[in-house]
Amino acid sequence: MLVSLAWSSLASRRKSVILTFLSLLISISVLLSVEHIRQQAKESFNRTISDVDMIVGAPSGQLNLLLYSVFRMGSPTSNINYKSYETLKGSSLVKWAIPISLGDSHRGFRVMGTNNSYFEHFKYGTKQPLTFSSGQPFNALFEAVIGADVAKKLNYKVGQSVVIAHGIGNTSFTHHDNTPFIIKGILSPTGTPVDKTIHVSLNAIEAIHLSPAKQAKLLNNVDSVNTTPESITAVMLGLKSKFSTFKLQRDINNYKADRLMAVLPGVAMTELWQMMATVENLLRIIGILVLVSSLFGLSTMLLASMAQRKNEIAVLRVLGAGPSVIFSLVLVEALILVILASAAATALLSLTLWLLGDWLGATYGLFLNANMLNVETLKVIAVITVAAIITSAIPAYEAYKNALHSSLGAKN
Amino acid sequence: MPNTISSASTPLAIHIDQLSYKYHKADKTSFYIPNWQVTQGEQVFLHGESGSGKTTLLNLLAGVLTPQSGDIALLEQAFSTLSSKKRDKFRAQNIGVVFQQFNLIPYLSVLKNIQLASYFAKTGNTQIEQYAKALLLALKLPTTILQKAANTLSVGQQQRVAIARALINKPKLLLVDEPTSALDAASRDAFMTLLIDLCKQHGITLVFVSHDMHLQQFFERSVNVTSLLKEEGSKC
Ligand SMILES: Nc1ncnc2c1ncn2[C@@H]1O[C@H](COP(=O)(O)OP(=O)(O)OP(=O)(O)O)[C@@H](O)[C@H]1O
Ligand SMILES: [Mg+2]
């Protein structure tokens, strides 16, 4: 009855109520999305790489190296010698080494040169290995393995032949028309940048950068041109023993024959979080301020309505509603608005994330779960509800006071 | 509890004893009634000039205002000394109130308005709609009015709906404050006849406030508020 009364009362003040609702909707959406993205980003980033003990690349920032080698974001400043990879691979401390070579793209997806050790040793999430949903690893020069999203987006099937272009970006001038690749395998979805990557052999990367004449020659006879790469972008290492991590890192950083830098993914990831924490907190504070201001808006709206509701309150009083009932009536009105706004915000964000999911993944390497219905969201909504109760206690108390003093004669 | 010296056969509906009330603590004079009684089933016309304290008395009887000292007993039960919660409940269950204006919650339907009274009385009556229809018919209102929003009714209709609502919990006491001031002479007389008939029919004690002496003709007993009030004199 109280809820239905509160609802009718809100409905009778439609205009100001709708405006208040919209302001709540926006502020709750802001707060929820900040929290959700924060949560999910962390989760999504953390699951991108697993079981890799070290990443070795050309000296730059450790964050930079992590971003381009793991998240395929930005571009490498310089390369390392292929020989260095072979040295690393041969080290007694190293269990496995995955060479990677980045820089090309195909219709918006990054092309990465590597070898079969990638499919064998690379892990994501909680030490999950890469698996094939169809096909198998490449073994010839012009063969490619594509991520799940690439297959879905471009509708590529195993056995199909595709043409790979040079440079990053959707439209590039130099299409390597002469070097068609056969899709050899499609990986199962991982929810990481792997899904958006086209994997080819290191030699293939060399081959697509050869002069047209050499390419023509190569296409006639695969063995006629040497396609062993001279340089690659980075190497991911798995160590035999974690204890040797720091020794190896020091050795690599002091390596004389090539300029190398070794970073530990965990450490680099922490640096990433520290950098993001500032932004995160800033966003959070903004979100909270926006929410507080709209909660004040809510309480102002309710307070302003009190003057016109004096008679209504007197009527309720005389029917036997105690001041506490009047108090709760105002609170219930506030709660109805906040809960509806929270529900609408959750739905709105889920829809938005669902629609923008691919774009976020492709552009920022963010793989967000569109399902907003989780414990974190509920926690945030609970906090919002408590805050709403606190702020609307002001108009509720005003109504309570009104109720105490309301008497029959009030004729205003 | 006021000592019920008048152990007469007819039970009292209202018993005021040494009642004193001030709107503000700083007020020099207080509103003071040494003694006033109304027997159950009586219909009383309460008149007096503007500002004489009619509405104040009604507020005290309804328990919306509470006296600083003295007692009000209603239906042979202590009333003004009850906790405010119990007083609210007592009011909801036993007293029907009609004001001069603003009786209904404008945005609710007539039915909702009536149901609200029953909700706060917690009578658990499941037949409200039927009973409301019967009351509306008795008050010469079409039952289709139930679904209309209260603010779409005419003033006369609103006042009759207010009476219906005041009667929905079968109260023993009905307090009415100048309900006819917005009505023309003809509808006013019709309204009065209906009201008195309903009260007699259900044995309801009625305290009817108005400064319109013309209405005195409908009542057996007529009281001037000023005659009830005594200056409390030096007791400041
Ligand atoms: N809420 C209030 N606060 C302070 N004083 C009040 C209040 N209500 C009424 N009074 C004072 O109490 C006195 C009696 O007022 P009351 O409303 O009871 O008169 P009334 O007989 O109902 O008058 P009317 O015929 O105009 O309705 C008046 O002097 C008035 O100024
Ligand atoms: Mg009055």
PDB file of C-alpha atoms in Angstrom, chain A residues 276-367:
ATOM      1  CA  MET A 276      45.997   3.230 -14.015  1.00  0.00           C
ATOM      2  CA  ALA A 277      45.209   3.552 -10.322  1.00  0.00           C
ATOM      3  CA  THR A 278      45.495   7.326 -10.493  1.00  0.00           C
ATOM      4  CA  VAL A 279      43.139   7.521 -13.426  1.00  0.00           C
ATOM      5  CA  GLU A 280      40.896   4.953 -11.779  1.00  0.00           C
ATOM      6  CA  ASN A 281      40.635   6.908  -8.560  1.00  0.00           C
ATOM      7  CA  LEU A 282      40.050  10.115 -10.444  1.00  0.00           C
ATOM      8  CA  LEU A 283      37.210   8.510 -12.390  1.00  0.00           C
ATOM      9  CA  ARG A 284      35.828   7.055  -9.221  1.00  0.00           C
ATOM     10  CA  ILE A 285      35.856  10.401  -7.456  1.00  0.00           C
ATOM     11  CA  ILE A 286      34.168  12.056 -10.407  1.00  0.00           C
ATOM     12  CA  GLY A 287      31.581   9.281 -10.431  1.00  0.00           C
ATOM     13  CA  ILE A 288      30.913   9.698  -6.738  1.00  0.00           C
ATOM     14  CA  LEU A 289      30.624  13.469  -7.038  1.00  0.00           C
ATOM     15  CA  VAL A 290      28.193  13.153  -9.906  1.00  0.00           C
ATOM     16  CA  LEU A 291      26.160  10.695  -7.857  1.00  0.00           C
ATOM     17  CA  VAL A 292      26.171  12.903  -4.780  1.00  0.00           C
ATOM     18  CA  SER A 293      25.025  15.877  -6.808  1.00  0.00           C
ATOM     19  CA  SER A 294      22.151  13.945  -8.302  1.00  0.00           C
ATOM     20  CA  LEU A 295      21.188  12.566  -4.901  1.00  0.00           C
ATOM     21  CA  PHE A 296      21.028  16.134  -3.677  1.00  0.00           C
ATOM     22  CA  GLY A 297      18.889  16.832  -6.715  1.00  0.00           C
ATOM     23  CA  LEU A 298      16.606  14.033  -5.598  1.00  0.00           C
ATOM     24  CA  SER A 299      16.316  15.373  -2.110  1.00  0.00           C
ATOM     25  CA  THR A 300      15.760  18.917  -3.401  1.00  0.00           C
ATOM     26  CA  MET A 301      12.955  17.639  -5.598  1.00  0.00           C
ATOM     27  CA  LEU A 302      11.333  15.881  -2.649  1.00  0.00           C
ATOM     28  CA  LEU A 303      11.863  18.860  -0.387  1.00  0.00           C
ATOM     29  CA  ALA A 304      10.319  21.226  -2.924  1.00  0.00           C
ATOM     30  CA  SER A 305       7.309  18.964  -3.168  1.00  0.00           C
ATOM     31  CA  MET A 306       6.705  19.202   0.574  1.00  0.00           C
ATOM     32  CA  ALA A 307       5.071  22.623   0.372  1.00  0.00           C
ATOM     33  CA  GLN A 308       2.445  21.397  -2.067  1.00  0.00           C
ATOM     34  CA  ARG A 309       1.979  18.214  -0.081  1.00  0.00           C
ATOM     35  CA  LYS A 310       1.122  19.784   3.259  1.00  0.00           C
ATOM     36  CA  ASN A 311      -2.546  19.040   2.751  1.00  0.00           C
ATOM     37  CA  GLU A 312      -1.853  15.539   1.540  1.00  0.00           C
ATOM     38  CA  ILE A 313       0.152  14.896   4.680  1.00  0.00           C
ATOM     39  CA  ALA A 314      -2.620  16.340   6.872  1.00  0.00           C
ATOM     40  CA  VAL A 315      -5.093  13.995   5.195  1.00  0.00           C
ATOM     41  CA  LEU A 316      -2.877  10.970   5.749  1.00  0.00           C
ATOM     42  CA  ARG A 317      -2.326  11.990   9.352  1.00  0.00           C
ATOM     43  CA  VAL A 318      -5.996  12.234  10.061  1.00  0.00           C
ATOM     44  CA  LEU A 319      -6.613   8.845   8.464  1.00  0.00           C
ATOM     45  CA  GLY A 320      -4.322   7.434  11.120  1.00  0.00           C
ATOM     46  CA  ALA A 321      -0.912   7.497   9.452  1.00  0.00           C
ATOM     47  CA  GLY A 322       1.688   8.220  12.094  1.00  0.00           C
ATOM     48  CA  PRO A 323       4.570  10.618  11.447  1.00  0.00           C
ATOM     49  CA  SER A 324       6.809   7.614  10.937  1.00  0.00           C
ATOM     50  CA  VAL A 325       4.585   6.437   8.106  1.00  0.00           C
ATOM     51  CA  ILE A 326       4.897   9.852   6.467  1.00  0.00           C
ATOM     52  CA  PHE A 327       8.674   9.650   6.955  1.00  0.00           C
ATOM     53  CA  SER A 328       8.830   6.245   5.303  1.00  0.00           C
ATOM     54  CA  LEU A 329       6.536   7.356   2.512  1.00  0.00           C
ATOM     55  CA  VAL A 330       9.082   9.955   1.416  1.00  0.00           C
ATOM     56  CA  LEU A 331      11.907   7.438   1.794  1.00  0.00           C
ATOM     57  CA  VAL A 332      10.021   4.905  -0.275  1.00  0.00           C
ATOM     58  CA  GLU A 333       9.555   7.500  -3.005  1.00  0.00           C
ATOM     59  CA  ALA A 334      13.290   8.136  -3.045  1.00  0.00           C
ATOM     60  CA  LEU A 335      14.027   4.412  -3.033  1.00  0.00           C
ATOM     61  CA  ILE A 336      11.649   3.707  -5.888  1.00  0.00           C
ATOM     62  CA  LEU A 337      13.451   6.295  -7.982  1.00  0.00           C
ATOM     63  CA  VAL A 338      16.932   5.112  -7.063  1.00  0.00           C
ATOM     64  CA  ILE A 339      16.172   1.448  -7.542  1.00  0.00           C
ATOM     65  CA  LEU A 340      14.488   2.038 -10.875  1.00  0.00           C
ATOM     66  CA  ALA A 341      17.375   4.229 -11.965  1.00  0.00           C
ATOM     67  CA  SER A 342      19.886   1.579 -10.882  1.00  0.00           C
ATOM     68  CA  ALA A 343      18.041  -1.138 -12.753  1.00  0.00           C
ATOM     69  CA  ALA A 344      17.791   1.047 -15.840  1.00  0.00           C
ATOM     70  CA  ALA A 345      21.476   1.989 -15.600  1.00  0.00           C
ATOM     71  CA  THR A 346      22.467  -1.682 -15.338  1.00  0.00           C
ATOM     72  CA  ALA A 347      20.371  -2.569 -18.356  1.00  0.00           C
ATOM     73  CA  LEU A 348      21.646   0.408 -20.310  1.00  0.00           C
ATOM     74  CA  LEU A 349      25.285  -0.417 -19.588  1.00  0.00           C
ATOM     75  CA  SER A 350      24.841  -4.095 -20.385  1.00  0.00           C
ATOM     76  CA  LEU A 351      23.351  -3.125 -23.712  1.00  0.00           C
ATOM     77  CA  THR A 352      26.088  -0.589 -24.421  1.00  0.00           C
ATOM     78  CA  LEU A 353      28.863  -3.016 -23.534  1.00  0.00           C
ATOM     79  CA  TRP A 354      27.252  -5.685 -25.611  1.00  0.00           C
ATOM     80  CA  LEU A 355      27.129  -3.334 -28.581  1.00  0.00           C
ATOM     81  CA  LEU A 356      30.600  -1.861 -28.068  1.00  0.00           C
ATOM     82  CA  GLY A 357      32.322  -5.057 -26.935  1.00  0.00           C
ATOM     83  CA  ASP A 358      34.035  -5.788 -30.230  1.00  0.00           C
ATOM     84  CA  TRP A 359      35.194  -2.249 -30.719  1.00  0.00           C
ATOM     85  CA  LEU A 360      36.651  -2.043 -27.210  1.00  0.00           C
ATOM     86  CA  GLY A 361      38.432  -5.328 -27.720  1.00  0.00           C
ATOM     87  CA  ALA A 362      39.835  -4.329 -31.083  1.00  0.00           C
ATOM     88  CA  THR A 363      40.822  -0.790 -30.153  1.00  0.00           C
ATOM     89  CA  TYR A 364      41.893  -1.045 -26.538  1.00  0.00           C
ATOM     90  CA  GLY A 365      42.428  -4.750 -25.997  1.00  0.00           C
ATOM     91  CA  LEU A 366      39.683  -4.521 -23.381  1.00  0.00           C
ATOM     92  CA  PHE A 367      37.529  -7.598 -23.188  1.00  0.00           C
TER      93      PHE A 367
END
